[in-house]
Coordinates of C-alpha atoms in Angstrom, one line a residue:
M1 CA -69.9 2.2 51.3
V2 CA -68.2 5.7 51.7
A3 CA -64.9 4.1 52.5
R4 CA -65.1 1.7 49.5
G5 CA -65.9 4.6 47.2
I6 CA -62.9 6.5 48.5
A7 CA -60.9 3.4 48.1
V8 CA -61.9 3.0 44.4
A9 CA -60.9 6.6 43.7
M10 CA -57.6 6.1 45.4
I11 CA -56.9 2.9 43.5
A12 CA -57.8 4.7 40.3
G13 CA -55.4 7.5 41.1
L14 CA -52.7 5.0 42.1
V15 CA -53.2 3.0 38.8
S16 CA -53.2 6.3 36.8
G17 CA -50.0 7.5 38.5
G18 CA -48.3 4.2 38.0
A19 CA -49.3 4.1 34.4
L20 CA -48.0 7.6 33.9
Q21 CA -44.8 6.7 35.6
L22 CA -44.4 3.6 33.5
K23 CA -45.0 5.7 30.4
L24 CA -42.4 8.2 31.4
D25 CA -39.9 5.5 32.2
H26 CA -40.7 3.7 28.9
E27 CA -39.9 7.0 27.0
S28 CA -36.8 7.5 29.1
A29 CA -35.6 3.9 28.3
I30 CA -36.1 4.5 24.6
R31 CA -34.3 7.9 24.7
A32 CA -31.4 6.2 26.5
A33 CA -31.3 3.5 23.8
E34 CA -31.4 6.2 21.1
V35 CA -28.6 8.2 22.7
L36 CA -26.4 5.0 22.9
T37 CA -27.1 4.1 19.2
V38 CA -26.2 7.7 18.1
A39 CA -22.9 7.5 20.1
M40 CA -22.2 4.1 18.5
V41 CA -23.0 5.2 15.0
N42 CA -20.9 8.4 15.3
T43 CA -18.0 6.3 16.5
L44 CA -18.5 3.9 13.6
E45 CA -18.9 6.8 11.0
Q46 CA -15.6 8.4 12.3
H47 CA -13.8 5.1 12.0
M48 CA -15.1 4.2 8.6
G49 CA -14.7 7.8 7.3
A50 CA -11.1 7.8 8.4
S51 CA -10.4 4.4 6.8
I52 CA -12.2 5.2 3.5
R53 CA -10.5 8.7 3.3
S54 CA -7.1 7.1 3.8
I55 CA -7.8 4.5 1.1
D56 CA -9.2 7.3 -1.2
S57 CA -6.0 9.3 -0.6
L58 CA -3.9 6.2 -1.5
L59 CA -5.8 5.6 -4.7
S60 CA -5.5 9.3 -5.6
E61 CA -1.8 9.0 -5.2
V62 CA -1.7 5.9 -7.5
A63 CA -3.9 7.6 -10.0
L64 CA -1.6 10.7 -10.1
A65 CA 1.4 8.4 -10.5
V66 CA -0.3 6.6 -13.4
E67 CA -1.3 9.9 -15.1
L68 CA 2.4 11.0 -14.8
E69 CA 3.6 7.6 -15.9
R70 CA 5.6 7.1 -12.7
H71 CA 3.7 4.1 -11.3
R72 CA 6.2 1.5 -12.6
T73 CA 9.3 3.0 -11.1
P74 CA 11.0 1.0 -8.3
Q75 CA 10.8 4.1 -6.0
F76 CA 7.0 4.4 -6.4
T77 CA 6.5 0.6 -6.0
Q78 CA 8.6 0.5 -2.9
R79 CA 6.8 3.5 -1.3
L80 CA 3.4 2.1 -2.2
L81 CA 4.1 -1.3 -0.8
A82 CA 5.4 0.3 2.4
R83 CA 2.1 2.3 2.7
L84 CA 0.0 -0.9 2.0
R85 CA 1.4 -2.4 5.2
E86 CA -0.6 0.2 7.0
F87 CA -3.9 -1.0 5.4
P88 CA -4.6 -4.6 6.5
E89 CA -8.0 -4.3 4.8
I90 CA -6.5 -3.9 1.3
R91 CA -5.9 -7.2 -0.5
M92 CA -4.6 -5.7 -3.7
V93 CA -4.2 -2.4 -5.7
A94 CA -4.3 -2.7 -9.4
T95 CA -4.8 -0.5 -12.5
V96 CA -7.3 -1.1 -15.4
D97 CA -7.1 0.4 -18.8
S98 CA -9.9 2.1 -20.7
H99 CA -10.9 -1.3 -22.3
G100 CA -11.3 -3.0 -19.0
L101 CA -8.1 -5.0 -19.1
M102 CA -6.4 -5.3 -15.7
Q103 CA -2.7 -4.3 -16.2
P104 CA 0.1 -6.6 -15.0
G105 CA 2.1 -5.7 -12.0
T106 CA -0.5 -5.3 -9.2
W107 CA 0.5 -4.2 -5.7
P108 CA 1.4 -6.6 -4.1
D109 CA 2.7 -8.2 -7.2
S110 CA 0.5 -11.1 -8.5
A111 CA 1.6 -13.8 -10.9
E112 CA -1.9 -14.3 -12.3
P113 CA -2.5 -13.4 -16.0
A114 CA -4.3 -10.2 -16.9
V115 CA -8.1 -10.3 -16.5
N116 CA -10.7 -8.5 -18.5
V117 CA -13.1 -6.7 -16.1
S118 CA -14.9 -4.7 -18.7
E119 CA -18.2 -6.3 -17.7
R120 CA -17.7 -6.0 -14.0
G121 CA -20.1 -3.6 -12.3
Y122 CA -17.4 -1.4 -10.8
F123 CA -15.8 -0.8 -14.3
R124 CA -19.2 0.1 -15.9
Q125 CA -19.9 2.3 -12.9
Q126 CA -16.8 4.4 -13.5
L127 CA -17.1 4.3 -17.3
E128 CA -20.6 5.7 -17.2
A129 CA -20.0 8.2 -14.4
D130 CA -20.5 11.9 -15.0
G131 CA -18.9 14.8 -13.2
P132 CA -15.5 15.0 -11.4
A133 CA -13.4 12.0 -10.5
R134 CA -14.5 10.4 -7.2
L135 CA -14.2 7.2 -5.2
M136 CA -16.9 4.6 -6.0
V137 CA -17.9 1.5 -4.1
G138 CA -18.6 -1.5 -6.4
L139 CA -20.9 -4.5 -5.8
P140 CA -19.6 -6.9 -3.1
L141 CA -18.0 -10.0 -4.5
T142 CA -17.5 -13.6 -3.2
G143 CA -14.8 -15.8 -4.7
R144 CA -16.0 -19.0 -6.3
E145 CA -13.2 -21.2 -5.0
A146 CA -11.6 -19.5 -2.0
K147 CA -15.0 -17.9 -0.9
E148 CA -13.1 -14.7 -0.1
R149 CA -15.3 -11.7 0.3
T150 CA -14.2 -8.6 -1.5
V151 CA -15.5 -5.0 -1.9
P152 CA -14.0 -3.1 -4.8
L153 CA -13.2 0.6 -4.4
T154 CA -12.3 2.5 -7.5
R155 CA -11.1 5.9 -8.7
P156 CA -11.1 6.8 -12.4
L157 CA -8.1 7.7 -14.5
R158 CA -8.2 10.6 -17.0
D159 CA -6.2 11.4 -20.0
H160 CA -4.9 14.9 -20.9
G161 CA -8.2 15.7 -22.5
G162 CA -10.1 14.7 -19.4
R163 CA -11.6 11.5 -20.9
F164 CA -11.9 8.2 -19.2
A165 CA -8.6 6.3 -19.4
G166 CA -9.3 3.4 -17.0
L167 CA -9.4 3.2 -13.2
V168 CA -7.4 2.4 -10.1
L169 CA -8.8 -0.5 -8.1
A170 CA -8.4 -1.5 -4.4
A171 CA -9.8 -4.9 -3.4
I172 CA -11.0 -4.5 0.2
N173 CA -11.4 -7.3 2.6
P174 CA -14.6 -6.5 4.5
D175 CA -13.9 -9.2 7.1
I176 CA -11.4 -6.7 8.7
H177 CA -14.2 -4.1 9.1
A178 CA -16.6 -6.9 10.4
Q179 CA -14.0 -7.7 13.1
F180 CA -14.0 -4.0 14.2
L181 CA -17.8 -4.0 14.2
D182 CA -17.7 -7.1 16.4
S183 CA -15.5 -5.4 18.9
L184 CA -18.2 -2.7 19.4
L185 CA -21.3 -5.0 19.5
L186 CA -23.5 -4.5 22.5
D187 CA -26.6 -6.5 21.5
E188 CA -26.7 -9.7 19.4
Q189 CA -30.2 -9.0 18.4
G190 CA -29.3 -5.4 17.4
G191 CA -26.1 -5.4 15.3
L192 CA -23.9 -3.0 13.5
A193 CA -23.4 -2.7 9.7
V194 CA -21.7 -0.9 6.9
I195 CA -23.9 -0.7 3.8
G196 CA -23.5 0.9 0.4
L197 CA -25.9 3.6 -0.6
D198 CA -27.3 1.1 -3.2
G199 CA -28.5 -1.1 -0.3
R200 CA -25.8 -3.8 -0.5
M201 CA -24.5 -5.2 2.8
L202 CA -20.7 -4.8 3.0
A203 CA -19.9 -5.7 6.6
R204 CA -22.1 -6.7 9.5
T205 CA -22.1 -8.2 12.9
P206 CA -23.4 -10.6 13.8
A207 CA -23.7 -13.1 10.9
H208 CA -21.3 -11.2 8.6
A209 CA -20.7 -14.2 6.3
E210 CA -24.4 -15.0 5.9
K211 CA -25.5 -11.4 5.3
F212 CA -22.6 -10.2 3.1
G213 CA -23.8 -8.8 -0.2
I214 CA -27.6 -9.0 0.5
N215 CA -29.7 -6.2 -0.9
I216 CA -31.8 -4.3 1.6
A217 CA -32.6 -1.3 -0.8
N218 CA -36.3 -2.0 -0.3
S219 CA -36.1 -1.8 3.5
D220 CA -37.7 1.1 5.4
L221 CA -34.3 2.5 6.2
F222 CA -33.6 3.2 2.5
T223 CA -37.2 3.9 1.3
I224 CA -38.4 6.0 4.2
W225 CA -35.7 7.2 6.6
L226 CA -32.6 7.9 4.5
P227 CA -34.6 10.1 2.0
R228 CA -35.7 12.2 5.0
A229 CA -32.3 12.9 6.5
P230 CA -28.7 11.6 6.1
S231 CA -28.6 10.6 9.8
G232 CA -31.0 9.8 12.6
I233 CA -32.8 7.1 14.6
A234 CA -35.3 4.8 13.0
P235 CA -37.6 2.3 14.8
L236 CA -38.1 -0.5 12.4
I237 CA -38.2 -4.2 11.7
S238 CA -34.8 -5.2 10.2
K239 CA -34.8 -6.7 6.7
A240 CA -31.5 -8.4 7.6
D241 CA -32.6 -10.4 10.6
G242 CA -36.3 -9.6 11.2
N243 CA -35.7 -8.1 14.7
D244 CA -37.7 -5.2 16.1
K245 CA -35.0 -2.6 16.9
F246 CA -33.9 1.0 17.2
V247 CA -31.5 1.7 14.3
G248 CA -29.1 4.7 14.4
Y249 CA -27.9 5.5 10.9
K250 CA -25.5 8.0 9.3
I251 CA -24.1 8.5 5.8
V252 CA -20.3 8.6 5.8
R253 CA -19.5 12.2 4.8
G254 CA -18.2 12.4 1.3
Y255 CA -18.7 8.7 0.4
P256 CA -21.5 6.4 -0.7
L257 CA -21.7 4.4 2.5
V258 CA -24.2 4.2 5.4
V259 CA -23.2 2.9 8.8
T260 CA -25.8 1.6 11.3
A261 CA -25.8 0.7 14.9
A262 CA -28.9 -0.9 16.4
I263 CA -30.3 -2.0 19.8
S264 CA -33.2 -4.4 19.8
R265 CA -36.4 -3.2 21.4
A266 CA -36.1 -6.2 23.8
K267 CA -32.6 -5.1 24.9
A268 CA -33.6 -1.4 25.2
L269 CA -36.6 -2.1 27.4
Q270 CA -35.2 -5.0 29.3
D271 CA -34.8 -3.1 32.6
W272 CA -38.1 -1.3 32.0
Y273 CA -40.0 -4.7 31.6
R274 CA -38.4 -5.8 34.9
M275 CA -39.3 -2.6 36.6
A276 CA -42.8 -2.6 35.1
R277 CA -43.5 -6.1 36.6
V278 CA -42.4 -5.0 40.0
E279 CA -44.4 -1.8 39.8
V280 CA -47.6 -3.6 38.5
W281 CA -47.4 -6.2 41.3
G282 CA -46.7 -3.4 43.8
V283 CA -49.6 -1.3 42.6
A284 CA -51.8 -4.4 42.7
G285 CA -50.7 -5.2 46.2
V286 CA -51.2 -1.7 47.4
S287 CA -54.6 -1.5 45.7
L288 CA -55.6 -4.7 47.4
I289 CA -54.5 -3.4 50.7
I290 CA -56.5 -0.2 50.2
F291 CA -59.6 -2.1 49.1
L292 CA -59.4 -4.5 52.1
W293 CA -58.8 -1.5 54.3
A294 CA -61.9 0.2 53.0
W295 CA -64.0 -2.9 53.4
Q296 CA -62.8 -3.4 56.9
F297 CA -63.4 0.3 57.6
D298 CA -67.0 0.0 56.5
R299 CA -67.4 -2.9 58.9
Q300 CA -65.3 -1.5 61.7
G301 CA -64.9 2.2 61.9
R302 CA -62.6 1.9 64.8
H303 CA -59.8 0.7 62.5
V304 CA -59.8 3.8 60.4
R305 CA -56.9 5.5 62.1
R306 CA -54.7 2.4 62.1
R307 CA -55.3 1.9 58.3
L308 CA -54.5 5.5 57.5
A309 CA -51.3 5.2 59.4
D310 CA -50.4 2.1 57.4
L311 CA -51.1 3.9 54.1
E312 CA -48.9 6.9 55.2
R313 CA -46.1 4.5 56.0
V314 CA -46.3 3.0 52.5
V315 CA -46.2 6.4 50.9
D316 CA -43.3 7.4 53.1
V317 CA -41.3 4.4 52.1
R318 CA -42.0 5.1 48.4
T319 CA -41.0 8.7 48.8
A320 CA -37.8 7.7 50.6
D321 CA -37.0 5.3 47.8
L322 CA -37.5 8.0 45.2
A323 CA -35.4 10.4 47.2
A324 CA -32.6 7.8 47.6
A325 CA -32.7 7.2 43.8
N326 CA -32.5 10.9 43.1
Q327 CA -29.6 11.3 45.5
T328 CA -27.8 8.3 43.8
A329 CA -28.2 9.9 40.4
T330 CA -26.9 13.3 41.8
D331 CA -23.9 11.5 43.4
R332 CA -23.1 9.8 40.1
A333 CA -23.2 13.1 38.2
V334 CA -20.9 14.8 40.8
G335 CA -18.5 11.8 40.6
L336 CA -18.4 11.9 36.8
A337 CA -17.6 15.7 36.9
R338 CA -14.9 15.0 39.5
V339 CA -13.3 12.3 37.3
N340 CA -13.3 14.6 34.3
E341 CA -11.7 17.4 36.3
A342 CA -9.1 14.9 37.7
L343 CA -8.2 13.8 34.1
R344 CA -7.8 17.4 33.0
H345 CA -5.6 18.1 36.0
L346 CA -3.6 15.0 35.4
S347 CA -2.9 16.1 31.8
E348 CA -1.8 19.5 33.0
L349 CA 0.3 18.0 35.8
A350 CA 2.0 15.5 33.4
T351 CA 3.0 18.1 30.9
H352 CA 4.3 20.4 33.7
Q353 CA 6.3 17.5 35.2
L354 CA 7.8 16.6 31.8
D355 CA 8.6 20.2 30.9
G356 CA 11.1 20.6 33.7
P357 CA 13.3 17.6 32.9
A358 CA 13.1 18.5 29.1
R359 CA 14.3 22.1 29.8
A360 CA 17.0 20.8 32.1
I361 CA 18.3 18.4 29.4
A362 CA 18.3 21.3 26.8
V363 CA 20.3 23.6 29.2
R364 CA 22.9 20.9 30.1
S365 CA 23.3 19.6 26.6
Q366 CA 24.0 23.2 25.5
R367 CA 26.6 23.6 28.3
L368 CA 28.1 20.3 27.3
A369 CA 28.2 21.4 23.6
D370 CA 30.1 24.6 24.8
L371 CA 32.6 22.4 26.7
L372 CA 33.2 20.1 23.7
H373 CA 33.3 22.9 21.1
G374 CA 36.2 22.5 18.8
K375 CA 37.3 19.1 20.0
G376 CA 35.8 17.3 16.9
G377 CA 34.9 13.6 16.7
D378 CA 31.5 12.1 17.3
A379 CA 31.0 13.8 20.7
E380 CA 29.9 17.1 19.2
A381 CA 27.4 15.4 16.9
L382 CA 26.0 13.3 19.7
V383 CA 25.6 16.3 21.9
E384 CA 23.9 18.3 19.1
F385 CA 21.5 15.3 18.6
I386 CA 20.7 15.3 22.3
R387 CA 20.1 19.1 22.3
S388 CA 17.9 18.9 19.2
A389 CA 15.9 16.0 20.7
S390 CA 15.4 17.9 24.0
L391 CA 14.2 21.0 22.1
H392 CA 11.8 18.8 20.1
L393 CA 10.5 17.2 23.4
T394 CA 10.0 20.7 24.9
A395 CA 8.0 21.7 21.8
L396 CA 6.0 18.5 21.9
I397 CA 5.1 19.1 25.6
R398 CA 4.1 22.7 24.8
D399 CA 2.0 21.9 21.8
F400 CA 0.5 18.8 23.5
Q401 CA -0.7 21.0 26.4
R402 CA -2.4 23.3 23.9
Y403 CA -3.9 20.4 22.0
S404 CA -5.2 18.6 25.2
T405 CA -6.6 21.9 26.6
V406 CA -8.6 22.6 23.4
C407 CA -9.9 19.0 23.3
A408 CA -11.0 19.3 27.0
H409 CA -13.0 22.5 26.6
S410 CA -16.0 23.6 24.6
P411 CA -15.6 26.9 22.8
N412 CA -17.1 30.0 24.4
A413 CA -18.4 31.3 21.1
L414 CA -19.3 35.0 21.0
P415 CA -19.3 37.7 18.3
V416 CA -15.6 38.7 17.8
S417 CA -13.7 40.8 15.3
A418 CA -11.5 38.5 13.2
K419 CA -9.5 41.5 11.9
A420 CA -8.6 42.7 15.3
I421 CA -7.5 39.2 16.4
A422 CA -5.5 38.6 13.2
E423 CA -3.7 42.0 13.6
D424 CA -2.8 41.2 17.2
V425 CA -1.4 37.8 16.3
A426 CA 0.5 39.3 13.3
C427 CA 2.2 41.8 15.7
L428 CA 3.1 39.0 18.1
V429 CA 4.6 36.8 15.3
L430 CA 6.5 39.6 13.7
S431 CA 8.0 40.7 17.1
A432 CA 9.2 37.1 17.7
A433 CA 10.5 36.3 14.2
G434 CA 11.7 39.8 13.1
H435 CA 9.9 42.3 11.0
D436 CA 12.4 41.7 8.1
R437 CA 11.3 38.1 7.8
A438 CA 7.6 38.5 7.0
H439 CA 5.0 40.9 5.7
V440 CA 1.4 40.3 6.7
D441 CA -1.4 41.9 4.5
I442 CA -4.7 41.6 6.4
A443 CA -7.9 42.6 4.5
D444 CA -11.1 43.9 6.0
L445 CA -12.1 40.7 8.0
P446 CA -15.7 40.3 9.4
T447 CA -17.2 39.7 12.8
V448 CA -17.7 36.0 13.4
I449 CA -19.1 33.7 16.1
A450 CA -16.0 32.2 17.8
D451 CA -14.0 31.7 20.9
S452 CA -11.5 34.6 20.7
T453 CA -8.6 32.6 22.4
M454 CA -9.1 29.6 20.1
L455 CA -9.3 31.9 17.0
Q456 CA -6.0 33.5 18.1
E457 CA -4.5 30.1 18.3
V458 CA -5.6 29.3 14.7
F459 CA -4.0 32.5 13.3
L460 CA -0.9 32.0 15.4
Q461 CA -0.3 28.5 14.0
L462 CA -0.9 29.6 10.4
F463 CA 1.3 32.7 10.6
T464 CA 4.0 30.8 12.5
N465 CA 4.0 28.0 9.9
A466 CA 4.3 30.5 7.0
V467 CA 7.3 32.2 8.6
R468 CA 9.0 29.0 9.9
H469 CA 8.6 27.1 6.5
R470 CA 9.5 30.0 4.2
G471 CA 12.3 27.9 2.7
K472 CA 15.3 29.9 1.3
R473 CA 13.3 33.1 1.0
P474 CA 14.6 35.8 3.3
T475 CA 11.0 37.3 3.6
V476 CA 7.6 35.6 3.3
T477 CA 4.4 37.6 2.4
I478 CA 1.2 36.5 4.0
H479 CA -2.2 37.6 2.7
V480 CA -5.4 37.2 4.8
R481 CA -8.8 37.4 3.1
A482 CA -12.4 36.5 3.9
W483 CA -15.7 36.3 1.9
Q484 CA -19.2 35.5 2.8
D485 CA -20.9 32.2 1.7
T486 CA -24.5 31.1 2.3
D487 CA -24.1 29.9 5.9
A488 CA -20.5 30.8 6.9
W489 CA -17.5 33.0 6.4
T490 CA -14.6 31.5 4.4
F491 CA -11.1 32.7 5.3
S492 CA -7.9 32.2 3.3
V493 CA -4.3 32.6 4.6
A494 CA -1.9 32.5 1.6
D495 CA 1.9 32.6 1.6
D496 CA 4.5 32.6 -1.1
G497 CA 6.7 30.0 0.5
P498 CA 7.9 26.7 -1.2
G499 CA 4.5 25.0 -1.0
I500 CA 3.5 21.5 0.1
A501 CA 3.9 18.3 -2.0
P502 CA 0.5 17.0 -3.3
E503 CA 1.0 13.5 -1.8
I504 CA 1.2 14.8 1.8
R505 CA -1.3 17.8 1.5
D506 CA -4.2 15.8 3.0
R507 CA -2.0 14.2 5.7
V508 CA -0.6 17.5 7.2
L509 CA -3.9 18.1 9.0
Q510 CA -3.5 14.9 11.0
V511 CA -1.7 14.7 14.4
F512 CA 2.1 14.6 14.2
E513 CA 2.3 15.1 10.4
T514 CA 4.7 17.7 9.1
A515 CA 5.2 19.1 5.5
H516 CA 8.8 20.1 5.6
G517 CA 10.7 17.5 7.6
R518 CA 11.0 17.2 11.4
A519 CA 12.8 20.3 12.7
P520 CA 13.4 20.5 16.5
D521 CA 10.6 23.0 17.0
S522 CA 8.2 21.2 14.6
T523 CA 5.7 18.9 16.3
G524 CA 3.1 18.2 13.7
L525 CA 0.4 19.4 16.1
G526 CA -0.2 22.9 14.7
L527 CA -2.5 22.2 11.8
A528 CA -4.2 19.3 13.7
L529 CA -4.9 21.8 16.5
C530 CA -6.4 24.2 14.0
R531 CA -8.6 21.4 12.6
I532 CA -9.9 20.5 16.2
I533 CA -10.6 24.1 17.0
L534 CA -12.5 24.8 13.7
Q535 CA -14.5 21.5 14.0
A536 CA -15.5 22.5 17.5
H537 CA -16.9 25.7 16.0
G538 CA -18.8 23.8 13.3
G539 CA -16.3 24.9 10.6
R540 CA -13.7 23.0 8.6
I541 CA -10.1 23.5 7.2
W542 CA -8.4 22.5 3.9
L543 CA -5.3 23.4 1.9
E544 CA -4.3 24.2 -1.6
S545 CA -0.6 24.4 -2.6
N546 CA 1.9 24.5 -5.4
E547 CA 5.5 25.6 -6.0
T548 CA 4.5 29.3 -5.6
G549 CA 3.0 28.9 -2.1
T550 CA 0.3 27.5 0.1
V551 CA -3.3 28.7 0.8
V552 CA -5.1 27.5 3.9
Y553 CA -8.9 27.9 3.9
F554 CA -11.2 27.6 6.9
T555 CA -14.8 28.5 7.7
L556 CA -16.5 30.1 10.7
P557 CA -20.2 30.8 11.4
H558 CA -21.8 34.2 10.7
A559 CA -22.3 36.6 13.5
S560 CA -26.0 37.3 14.3
G561 CA -27.4 39.8 11.9
G562 CA -24.4 39.4 9.6

């Protein structure tokens, strides 16, 4: 009986240990599913945010043209139609007057008669809106005959007194967004979706056509989870398909949209269920062996040593399996780090290898230009084109190396003096450009939490841009200021140059976009590099500009205690 009592205790311990391991593995599987859904929903939010911001910028441009009465000019129509080719999701752009009458001459041009949309939800939505003009998402629509699915996006028009004067409408084809969602789908029982903040389904995969336009405003996502936080993970039963799933959700920043990415509980725990069955059967088998061993031990004491040896072998095998699994995980982590390092090295090697030929072309094209000087004809122009192109390629290689380096490293954020860094960069820029070409006025800047090298890069790009794009002015004046907000420091770098046109002000922060033409040493990566650096620090960057100059604003975290 003693052996059987010991056996029962051992089986209880084995069952308890197995249950604990299963519990830990269950939690680990759920965490892995949550991490995957967060990654998917972040990807989806970035894509939808970029798409909606681009459409919003387009509608803002049309609204400005309407308010300036330039929207019917051939030049504006030609430029707008060219831009619409970049937006396959836009079926049509139209204007509506303050009485709800859609104006003739949509983009692309439609031969259909004018339509009164005064009773449409999106018109009433803008008509009754308070506060500043902003993009609104209307109720999803399905055509009666063609069955085309459409989501209306609108921006209001204002007269000179600031009163409602109509709206600009973009008819969006949500099937394009559904196709993008379908390319990211990992689990048919999970799904991905784009939903309005009013609970209306705008795009979904799977079953986009069946679920388009349904209202899930009474679901747990909208009644419980979204009121708690604008993003997160929600375990719930979906109102759209009834599946039990883990839903990652996030409100698209600045717009009334929610994106979701979900993995069903069955998919998330698929491997865990398989492992649990194996482990349960293993524990049951081992428990049976222990019990039989104990029974036999009570009957035949002489078999005790042999049974103990058998049990030790079972434990050794299990320990060896766990050690092998741990080693495999370690090897995979080392391999991933090696791949990341190889990619970084490849980027550095590629830029280094490209830099040599580019510089050689520049030197030899200059020599060829010297040889052809004064001979006239097309040869000098062609050589000058080659020289300019090689200089541009060299600048691109240089700035791409900076850009890829910043993207590959996390900032080493420490308390640093912004004033000291700005003054050092100003000295460097003035030495390179000439002290007679710029005057830099730096106020009493604070100490901030930042990577000093990256912050130097931000000031270098902003000062260099101001000097380089000063227009016809012999000297540009740059003022650097900072003030404290609730949770960050806001900096401004202002110059008195020619300014940036309103229609490209938002685009110059994107990669390869320039504000003043494509000079040989202008790559369009400077402000994009600043944006990447400041986002990595948890800050942001934006511009204000007119004909008297440009002001670049950016934010950085407070230093501790300040």
